[in-house]
Amino acid sequence: MTKIVIVGGVAGGASAAARARRMSETAQIIMLERGEFVSFANCGLPYHIGGDIASRDALLLQTPESFKKRFNVDVRIFNEVLSVDAVTKKLQVKNVLTGQTYEESYDKLLLSPGASPIKPPIPGINNPHVFTLRNIADMDAIIAALVAHKPQHATVVGGGFIGLEMVEALHQRGVRTTLLELAPQVMAPVDPEMANLLHRELLNKGVDLRLNTGLTAVESLDSLPAEPEAVDAYDQPTPHHALLSLSLSSAQPLATDMVIMAVGVKPDVALANGAGIALGERGGIKVDSGMCTSDPDIYTVGDAVETPDFVTGNPTLVPLAGPANRQGRIAADNMLGLDKQYHRTQGTAICKLFDLAIASTGLNEKTLKRLQLPYQKVYVHTASHAGYYPGAHPVTLKLLFDPDNGKILGAQAAGMDGIDKRIDVLAVAQRAGMTVRDLQDLELTYAPPFGSARDVVNQAGMVATNVLDGDEHVCHSEDVAQPTADQLVLDVRNPPELVNVGAFPAAVNIPVDQLRQRMNELPKDKEILVACQVGLRGHVAYRMLQQNGFNVRNLSGGYKTFQMTMAKF
């Protein structure tokens, strides 16, 4: 009989325990969890704070009793593993309620320690009004503070998934909010022009967004004499006695009532490190494709492990629930003698921010540039479903691909509707080894309320294939923003659009429907950078000009992409 001990629950550990029992009725399975909750929906925490998920109990997926009843797993909450002796295959465990310690042996050990919120070593960071959000206890503490202190203003530090979701949650509770982000953009997995859509959404909702701004110190205003010099998010004297004064890397101090630290997480590797298990180059636990560590009897899953990136194979840390669940299942099988493999991580993810959704899969352009990998990109702007059916919303899609073979390198999409299904389709296509050529032929569901006869994904494939085949040469916003002396920007939109929507700097305007009759106005000794609103009319003009002997490129995504790229926040 195999004795399996699992340290840590939630996505990875809990899924491993359930899978192990389904695969073996005879295995002895023990799960040790240092906290109160063994299986909870940590991705739902901000939504309970904001009121979208009304019941706290809805977040509790399994209890020790339900695990025992259904899976015959011995779940021990409030049991913290202090150390692992890989030689004797024994754990030192402490009951945190009684303080007593005991030994527990194992045949196979699964570590699912997760990751811990990063708390930078800045003065005052341990102030009781500074919170992180990683588990149920953290959520309860934030809600208790909201109820007890009724804050008028909160500050969220970090613009990743948790940070953005907490901004929305606080906004829904009527709390004015400042968002501090040290980088020049929020949502690091997407590129700056896509993040600019989020920046605009934040400002439209009244959020005080401060990019390129870090938190440097936290001080309690209760301990300060006289009237504090700190100001509120709108640079006006605070109308109430705020609880905290925040020192920032730029600008004057900020008065606020509570701080949510959401600057990221770091893998919890203390147990693995103490057991002599090898760590990877990114600081996570190193595992093979079967989720086994450098010790053949110790496996690791979840946020603490390094897995190979899908595109490059380079080690990466991806703290997402989906990969953790799959890894738990694979580790359980392998601990019971099977040979299952984890096939890399794409990092497919989505985030809701007020009325907007943004999603991505694969690599972004920033990473491709940093790794000096060859790539091409195209943008598509179209409706989420047939425009003549009510309720259609704009979808912006960015597709990154190999310029030689059309291999899908990554994709990003943003909009109010249908974002998840477009990125999901592209994630499947990437994993299946499809190229951008294959995207043209995908047969996707169509009815006017749901999509178009030529879906966004199909359109992206067609545009990318045109580029791949040389049927269109594209330029990008930076080219149009600063054309050289040997280039001319040609705007083929109609004149009212230039007034109502916006114009390119120093562009010549000839509407596409007049272009055949007015080609003589264009020089053949210059490269023509043709542009329209979203790229479609530009493609028509490109083909027209190219076949008449002009040297021409089309602005991918048109003026809409230009606006996204040039926006400053």
XYZ file of C-alpha atoms in Angstrom:
569
model
C 0.000 0.000 0.000
C 1.451 3.358 -1.058
C 1.368 6.134 1.530
C 0.992 9.532 -0.107
C 1.343 12.714 1.914
C 0.263 15.993 0.323
C 1.431 19.284 1.811
C -0.958 22.090 0.914
C -4.355 22.049 -0.681
C -6.208 24.482 -2.973
C -5.868 23.838 -6.726
C -2.796 21.626 -6.960
C -2.879 19.649 -3.735
C -6.623 19.093 -3.636
C -6.823 17.965 -7.252
C -3.921 15.572 -6.643
C -5.628 14.069 -3.596
C -8.894 13.499 -5.441
C -7.146 12.028 -8.491
C -4.960 9.735 -6.388
C -8.003 8.287 -4.684
C -9.818 7.762 -7.975
C -6.785 5.870 -9.254
C -6.228 3.790 -6.100
C -8.659 2.656 -3.446
C -5.850 1.116 -1.398
C -3.442 4.063 -1.168
C -3.220 5.855 2.161
C -3.641 9.571 1.450
C -2.959 12.295 3.997
C -3.297 16.011 3.271
C -1.676 18.521 5.618
C -2.808 22.156 5.494
C -1.414 24.812 7.798
C -4.496 27.006 7.432
C -8.173 26.493 8.096
C -9.301 25.876 4.525
C -8.077 22.985 2.423
C -9.848 23.751 -0.843
C -11.173 27.184 -1.709
C -11.624 29.332 -4.808
C -8.845 31.872 -4.317
C -9.588 33.390 -7.724
C -13.018 34.353 -6.373
C -11.786 36.305 -3.338
C -11.966 39.813 -4.888
C -15.447 39.093 -6.204
C -16.765 38.320 -2.727
C -15.196 41.521 -1.417
C -16.893 43.475 -4.201
C -20.249 41.765 -3.678
C -20.503 39.830 -6.954
C -20.300 36.552 -5.017
C -22.737 37.096 -2.166
C -22.062 33.970 -0.133
C -18.695 33.389 1.498
C -19.500 29.670 1.650
C -19.621 29.566 -2.152
C -15.830 29.944 -2.118
C -15.313 26.839 0.035
C -15.071 23.970 -2.434
C -14.249 21.098 -0.069
C -14.016 20.633 3.679
C -12.057 17.997 5.623
C -15.347 16.216 6.215
C -16.384 16.197 2.552
C -12.923 15.017 1.484
C -13.092 12.177 3.984
C -16.611 11.182 2.999
C -16.140 11.199 -0.757
C -12.449 10.434 -1.230
C -11.400 8.829 2.064
C -8.580 11.360 2.423
C -7.248 12.140 5.900
C -7.277 15.950 5.817
C -5.594 17.675 8.719
C -6.096 21.430 8.821
C -4.034 23.661 11.093
C -1.151 21.223 10.619
C 1.999 22.971 9.428
C 4.902 20.979 8.019
C 8.070 22.375 9.566
C 10.640 20.313 7.668
C 11.157 17.423 5.295
C 13.833 14.785 5.854
C 14.258 13.274 2.398
C 16.696 10.642 3.675
C 14.409 9.107 6.315
C 11.281 10.154 4.355
C 9.736 11.790 7.406
C 8.054 15.133 8.051
C 8.104 17.244 11.167
C 4.558 18.526 11.609
C 3.214 21.096 14.068
C -0.396 21.367 15.163
C -0.712 25.151 15.168
C -3.689 25.070 17.551
C -2.018 23.008 20.280
C 1.631 23.687 19.534
C 2.427 19.989 19.615
C 4.752 18.473 17.005
C 4.863 14.981 15.565
C 6.508 12.948 12.818
C 4.732 11.697 9.718
C 6.303 9.251 7.269
C 5.631 8.984 3.554
C 6.327 6.796 0.568
C 5.549 9.564 -1.900
C 5.398 13.251 -1.001
C 3.639 16.008 -2.917
C 4.489 19.602 -2.107
C 1.835 22.156 -3.037
C 3.054 25.165 -1.050
C 1.857 27.816 -3.495
C 3.283 31.297 -3.528
C 3.321 34.132 -1.022
C 2.374 37.769 -1.672
C 5.415 39.955 -2.071
C 5.746 42.577 0.668
C 8.601 44.916 -0.234
C 10.909 45.850 2.652
C 9.673 49.423 2.968
C 9.096 51.309 6.238
C 5.635 50.770 7.689
C 4.679 47.881 5.425
C 3.471 45.870 8.437
C 0.971 48.534 9.452
C -2.373 46.907 10.423
C -4.118 48.908 7.710
C -1.933 47.335 4.988
C -3.355 44.109 3.544
C -2.524 41.381 1.061
C -5.017 39.035 -0.595
C -4.070 35.395 -1.023
C -6.478 33.322 1.054
C -9.786 33.318 2.921
C -8.240 34.829 6.049
C -6.862 37.735 4.030
C -10.281 38.285 2.465
C -11.994 38.216 5.842
C -9.519 40.768 7.207
C -10.142 43.163 4.305
C -13.918 42.874 4.638
C -13.689 43.396 8.410
C -11.643 46.565 7.858
C -14.131 47.846 5.303
C -16.983 47.295 7.753
C -15.209 48.605 10.854
C -13.449 51.670 9.452
C -15.716 52.547 6.510
C -12.767 53.876 4.502
C -13.414 56.750 2.146
C -10.227 56.110 0.193
C -8.081 53.048 -0.489
C -4.804 52.565 -2.320
C -4.019 49.465 -4.352
C -0.336 48.867 -5.013
C 0.266 46.807 -8.161
C -1.692 46.603 -11.388
C -1.741 42.862 -12.022
C -4.750 40.540 -11.866
C -5.375 40.880 -8.124
C -4.680 44.607 -8.137
C -7.135 45.350 -10.937
C -9.787 43.067 -9.476
C -9.417 44.775 -6.092
C -9.742 48.208 -7.692
C -13.069 47.107 -9.152
C -14.182 45.534 -5.859
C -13.421 48.697 -3.884
C -15.120 50.835 -6.526
C -18.241 48.680 -6.217
C -18.225 49.260 -2.467
C -18.138 53.019 -3.016
C -14.525 53.514 -1.936
C -12.495 56.063 -3.897
C -9.337 54.301 -5.054
C -5.822 55.145 -6.172
C -3.868 52.541 -8.149
C -0.074 52.721 -7.920
C 1.964 50.852 -10.535
C 5.753 51.065 -10.641
C 5.890 50.012 -14.312
C 4.675 52.206 -17.185
C 1.628 49.948 -17.652
C -0.750 47.690 -15.753
C -1.262 44.006 -16.638
C 2.262 42.883 -17.510
C 1.235 39.875 -19.676
C -0.083 42.203 -22.396
C 1.750 44.831 -24.421
C 1.584 48.585 -23.689
C -0.885 49.514 -26.421
C -3.295 46.824 -25.214
C -2.817 47.903 -21.594
C -3.741 51.442 -22.637
C -7.308 50.195 -23.088
C -7.263 49.263 -19.395
C -5.750 52.621 -18.466
C -8.590 54.402 -20.237
C -11.184 52.200 -18.530
C -9.702 52.947 -15.108
C -9.789 56.687 -15.701
C -13.320 56.530 -17.092
C -14.438 54.897 -13.834
C -12.851 57.621 -11.731
C -9.856 55.623 -10.525
C -6.784 57.709 -9.683
C -4.221 55.869 -11.824
C -0.555 56.581 -11.174
C 1.878 54.762 -13.445
C 5.655 54.816 -12.937
C 4.920 55.369 -9.250
C 6.074 53.211 -6.377
C 5.240 53.072 -2.687
C 8.272 53.954 -0.561
C 6.894 54.230 2.986
C 3.721 53.866 5.052
C 3.091 55.984 8.132
C 0.145 56.059 10.499
C -1.445 59.484 10.641
C -2.630 58.800 14.176
C 0.976 59.209 15.296
C 1.565 62.464 13.433
C 1.163 65.812 15.204
C -1.114 68.581 13.964
C -2.675 68.522 10.489
C -0.959 66.126 8.058
C 0.527 67.449 4.852
C -0.583 64.432 2.868
C -3.225 65.013 0.228
C -5.935 62.790 -1.147
C -6.104 61.215 -4.572
C -7.316 64.407 -6.202
C -4.670 66.659 -4.635
C -7.216 68.380 -2.433
C -7.169 68.548 1.382
C -8.665 65.379 2.806
C -12.258 65.874 3.984
C -11.759 63.347 6.796
C -8.972 62.219 9.067
C -7.245 59.591 6.965
C -5.533 56.671 8.667
C -2.335 56.505 6.620
C 0.149 58.729 4.846
C 1.941 57.083 1.925
C 5.301 58.260 0.655
C 5.621 57.764 -3.078
C 8.542 57.582 -5.497
C 7.063 60.598 -7.262
C 4.769 63.438 -6.204
C 3.771 64.416 -2.674
C 2.512 62.053 0.027
C -0.882 60.444 -0.371
C -3.475 60.243 2.388
C -5.480 57.041 2.431
C -7.369 54.755 4.796
C -6.159 51.323 3.711
C -3.593 49.768 1.386
C -3.914 46.567 -0.635
C -0.504 45.209 -1.608
C -0.774 43.380 -4.930
C 2.727 43.654 -6.381
C 2.988 39.961 -7.191
C 3.841 36.651 -5.567
C 6.994 34.637 -4.966
C 7.163 30.823 -4.877
C 7.187 29.321 -1.400
C 10.262 27.110 -1.588
C 11.268 26.933 2.072
C 10.356 23.271 2.574
C 11.899 22.178 -0.704
C 15.067 24.135 -0.041
C 15.369 22.694 3.464
C 14.998 19.185 2.052
C 17.850 19.725 -0.404
C 15.589 19.769 -3.445
C 16.992 21.576 -6.463
C 15.627 24.992 -7.331
C 15.446 26.440 -10.824
C 16.918 29.565 -12.342
C 13.731 31.573 -11.717
C 13.732 30.762 -7.997
C 10.971 28.158 -8.153
C 11.201 24.412 -7.552
C 12.724 22.520 -10.464
C 10.660 19.602 -11.744
C 10.730 17.263 -14.727
C 7.809 16.811 -17.107
C 6.245 14.336 -14.673
C 6.250 16.975 -11.889
C 8.975 15.089 -10.005
C 11.683 17.052 -8.201
C 15.365 16.151 -7.905
C 14.235 13.634 -5.266
C 12.481 10.693 -6.992
C 9.911 10.384 -4.197
C 9.011 14.067 -3.932
C 6.725 15.823 -6.404
C 5.713 19.477 -6.602
C 2.841 21.286 -8.307
C 1.290 24.724 -8.504
C 2.598 28.240 -8.063
C 5.920 27.134 -6.560
C 7.178 25.180 -9.573
C 9.045 26.205 -12.686
C 7.619 24.802 -15.903
C 8.832 25.282 -19.487
C 7.284 28.058 -21.529
C 5.223 26.678 -24.398
C 6.979 28.666 -27.127
C 10.606 28.799 -25.986
C 10.925 25.938 -23.508
C 12.599 28.344 -21.077
C 11.768 27.939 -17.366
C 8.880 30.142 -16.263
C 6.744 30.792 -13.198
C 3.017 30.921 -13.981
C 0.818 31.189 -10.868
C -2.496 30.168 -12.444
C -5.158 27.740 -11.236
C -5.553 25.876 -14.529
C -1.945 24.665 -14.780
C -1.933 23.814 -11.066
C -4.988 21.584 -11.480
C -3.486 19.731 -14.423
C -0.163 19.332 -12.636
C -1.886 17.869 -9.571
C -3.597 15.256 -11.696
C -0.334 14.315 -13.447
C 1.627 14.122 -10.193
C -1.012 11.868 -8.611
C -0.831 9.449 -11.529
C 2.948 9.333 -11.447
C 3.148 8.825 -7.683
C 1.058 5.707 -8.288
C 3.412 4.329 -10.917
C 2.048 5.783 -14.159
C 4.022 7.853 -16.646
C 2.141 11.067 -17.440
C 3.710 14.239 -18.802
C 2.992 17.953 -18.372
C 3.227 19.642 -21.751
C 4.479 23.151 -21.024
C 2.631 26.303 -20.009
C 1.069 28.869 -22.339
C 0.030 31.262 -19.585
C -3.480 31.660 -20.997
C -5.327 34.129 -18.764
C -8.154 36.654 -18.684
C -9.065 39.556 -16.423
C -12.298 41.500 -16.008
C -12.002 45.221 -15.291
C -15.360 46.936 -14.952
C -16.987 46.686 -18.418
C -13.811 45.494 -20.134
C -12.170 42.080 -20.451
C -8.569 41.525 -21.488
C -6.987 38.150 -22.210
C -3.760 36.704 -23.556
C -2.009 33.477 -24.429
C 1.580 32.679 -25.366
C 4.314 35.291 -25.532
C 3.834 39.037 -25.759
C 5.803 41.388 -27.981
C 7.900 42.674 -25.074
C 9.187 39.169 -24.388
C 9.823 38.412 -28.056
C 11.909 41.571 -28.309
C 13.816 40.794 -25.118
C 14.614 37.285 -26.342
C 15.451 38.656 -29.803
C 13.089 36.203 -31.467
C 11.860 37.030 -34.979
C 8.161 37.891 -35.115
C 5.494 39.753 -37.024
C 2.271 41.212 -35.663
C -1.139 42.189 -36.974
C -4.135 43.872 -35.376
C -7.809 43.297 -36.062
C -10.638 45.526 -34.841
C -14.145 44.249 -35.445
C -17.450 43.546 -33.701
C -18.066 40.773 -31.177
C -20.992 39.585 -33.287
C -22.858 40.664 -36.405
C -23.041 44.441 -36.349
C -26.663 44.536 -37.468
C -27.759 42.520 -34.421
C -28.182 44.676 -31.291
C -25.529 44.617 -28.611
C -22.377 44.161 -30.683
C -19.230 45.522 -29.034
C -15.769 46.224 -30.463
C -13.118 43.526 -30.171
C -9.434 44.349 -30.467
C -7.166 41.405 -31.278
C -3.383 41.357 -31.560
C -1.773 38.287 -33.146
C 1.960 37.544 -32.971
C 3.483 34.948 -35.278
C 6.712 33.657 -36.784
C 7.367 35.550 -40.050
C 8.931 32.481 -41.663
C 6.492 29.659 -40.941
C 3.417 31.347 -39.488
C 3.713 29.607 -36.122
C 1.464 31.267 -33.530
C 3.659 32.899 -30.888
C 1.011 34.687 -28.864
C -2.226 36.635 -28.903
C -3.985 39.333 -26.894
C -7.568 40.569 -27.045
C -9.654 43.194 -25.299
C -13.279 44.279 -25.379
C -16.614 43.985 -23.642
C -17.852 40.705 -25.107
C -16.509 37.509 -26.659
C -12.903 38.028 -25.555
C -12.638 34.712 -23.739
C -13.747 32.581 -26.663
C -11.362 34.271 -29.129
C -8.305 33.770 -26.922
C -9.462 30.252 -26.030
C -9.634 29.357 -29.730
C -6.167 30.805 -30.307
C -4.768 28.980 -27.254
C -6.089 25.694 -28.634
C -4.723 26.492 -32.092
C -1.296 27.287 -30.642
C -1.189 24.094 -28.569
C -2.301 22.063 -31.577
C 0.608 23.399 -33.618
C -1.559 25.301 -36.070
C -0.206 28.253 -38.027
C -1.899 31.514 -38.886
C -2.834 29.945 -42.238
C -4.965 27.396 -40.408
C -6.898 30.144 -38.616
C -8.504 31.134 -41.913
C -10.140 27.719 -42.193
C -11.467 27.296 -38.658
C -15.182 26.602 -38.803
C -16.598 28.448 -35.822
C -20.203 28.793 -34.727
C -22.145 31.624 -36.318
C -25.514 33.220 -35.753
C -26.015 37.004 -35.572
C -26.327 37.114 -31.744
C -23.059 35.208 -31.276
C -20.561 36.015 -34.006
C -19.981 36.770 -37.655
C -19.738 34.566 -40.690
C -16.073 35.499 -40.726
C -15.069 35.466 -37.075
C -12.460 37.721 -35.489
C -10.082 34.749 -35.368
C -10.675 34.000 -39.063
C -10.009 37.629 -39.925
C -6.784 37.666 -37.947
C -5.672 34.528 -39.781
C -6.472 36.084 -43.153
C -4.590 39.294 -42.395
C -1.584 37.379 -41.041
C -1.582 35.046 -44.052
C -1.595 38.037 -46.399
C 1.530 39.242 -44.632
C 3.106 35.786 -44.652
C 2.444 35.342 -48.377
C 3.640 38.809 -49.298
C 0.174 39.902 -50.440
C 0.479 42.785 -48.014
C 3.419 44.482 -46.358
C 2.472 46.143 -43.092
C 3.800 49.060 -41.119
C 3.043 49.988 -37.526
C 2.151 53.028 -35.472
C 5.719 54.120 -34.780
C 6.382 54.226 -38.540
C 3.380 56.458 -39.189
C 4.114 58.677 -36.171
C 7.598 59.523 -37.447
C 7.855 58.934 -41.208
C 11.228 59.502 -42.854
C 11.874 61.940 -45.664
C 11.503 59.058 -48.100
C 8.019 58.151 -46.864
C 4.545 59.624 -47.239
C 1.568 58.845 -44.999
C -1.651 58.410 -46.983
C -4.922 58.495 -45.041
C -7.683 56.893 -47.119
C -10.555 57.671 -44.746
C -13.288 60.139 -45.555
C -12.635 63.792 -44.515
C -15.334 63.901 -41.777
C -13.570 61.017 -40.001
C -10.414 63.074 -39.678
C -12.395 65.786 -37.902
C -14.608 63.574 -35.752
C -12.187 60.752 -34.902
C -8.701 62.207 -35.309
C -6.008 62.633 -37.928
C -2.530 61.277 -38.480
C 0.202 63.894 -38.256
C 1.313 65.257 -41.646
C -0.788 62.783 -43.647
C -2.142 63.283 -47.169
C -5.845 62.504 -47.383
C -7.312 60.777 -50.441
C -10.460 58.720 -49.709
C -10.152 55.148 -50.918
C -13.120 55.530 -53.261
C -11.311 58.376 -55.071
C -7.896 56.735 -55.130
C -8.015 55.245 -58.624
C -8.746 58.669 -60.120
C -6.163 60.536 -58.004
C -3.129 58.258 -58.016
C -1.235 60.824 -60.053
C -1.102 62.995 -56.923
C 1.168 60.471 -55.211
C 4.946 60.241 -55.695
C 6.438 56.985 -56.924
C 9.856 57.795 -55.518
C 8.615 57.544 -51.931
C 7.286 54.685 -49.842
C 3.567 55.158 -49.246
C 2.390 54.313 -45.704
C -1.328 53.868 -46.206
C -3.728 54.052 -43.279
C -7.450 53.999 -42.528
C -9.578 53.490 -39.424
C -8.986 49.767 -38.698
C -6.919 48.498 -41.643
C -9.589 47.162 -44.013
C -9.818 50.102 -46.400
C -6.071 50.419 -46.102
C -5.722 46.889 -47.463
C -7.951 47.752 -50.430
C -5.834 50.849 -51.091
C -2.625 48.841 -50.643
C -3.613 46.309 -53.295
C -4.666 49.079 -55.631
C -1.428 51.036 -55.258
C 0.859 48.012 -55.233
C -0.537 46.803 -58.549
C 0.007 50.241 -60.018
C 3.720 50.254 -59.279
C 3.836 52.061 -55.928
C 6.074 51.050 -53.032
C 3.513 50.741 -50.243
C 2.823 49.370 -46.778
C -0.470 49.270 -44.845
C -0.827 50.320 -41.204
C -2.012 47.206 -39.360
C -5.065 48.050 -37.285
C -5.325 51.560 -38.692
C -6.009 54.683 -36.679
C -7.557 52.715 -33.831
C -4.262 50.930 -33.176
C -2.419 54.239 -33.654
C -4.575 55.810 -30.930
C -3.955 52.875 -28.588
C -0.208 53.012 -29.170
C 0.250 56.762 -28.880
C -1.971 57.274 -25.819
C -0.123 58.559 -22.758
C -1.298 58.118 -19.187
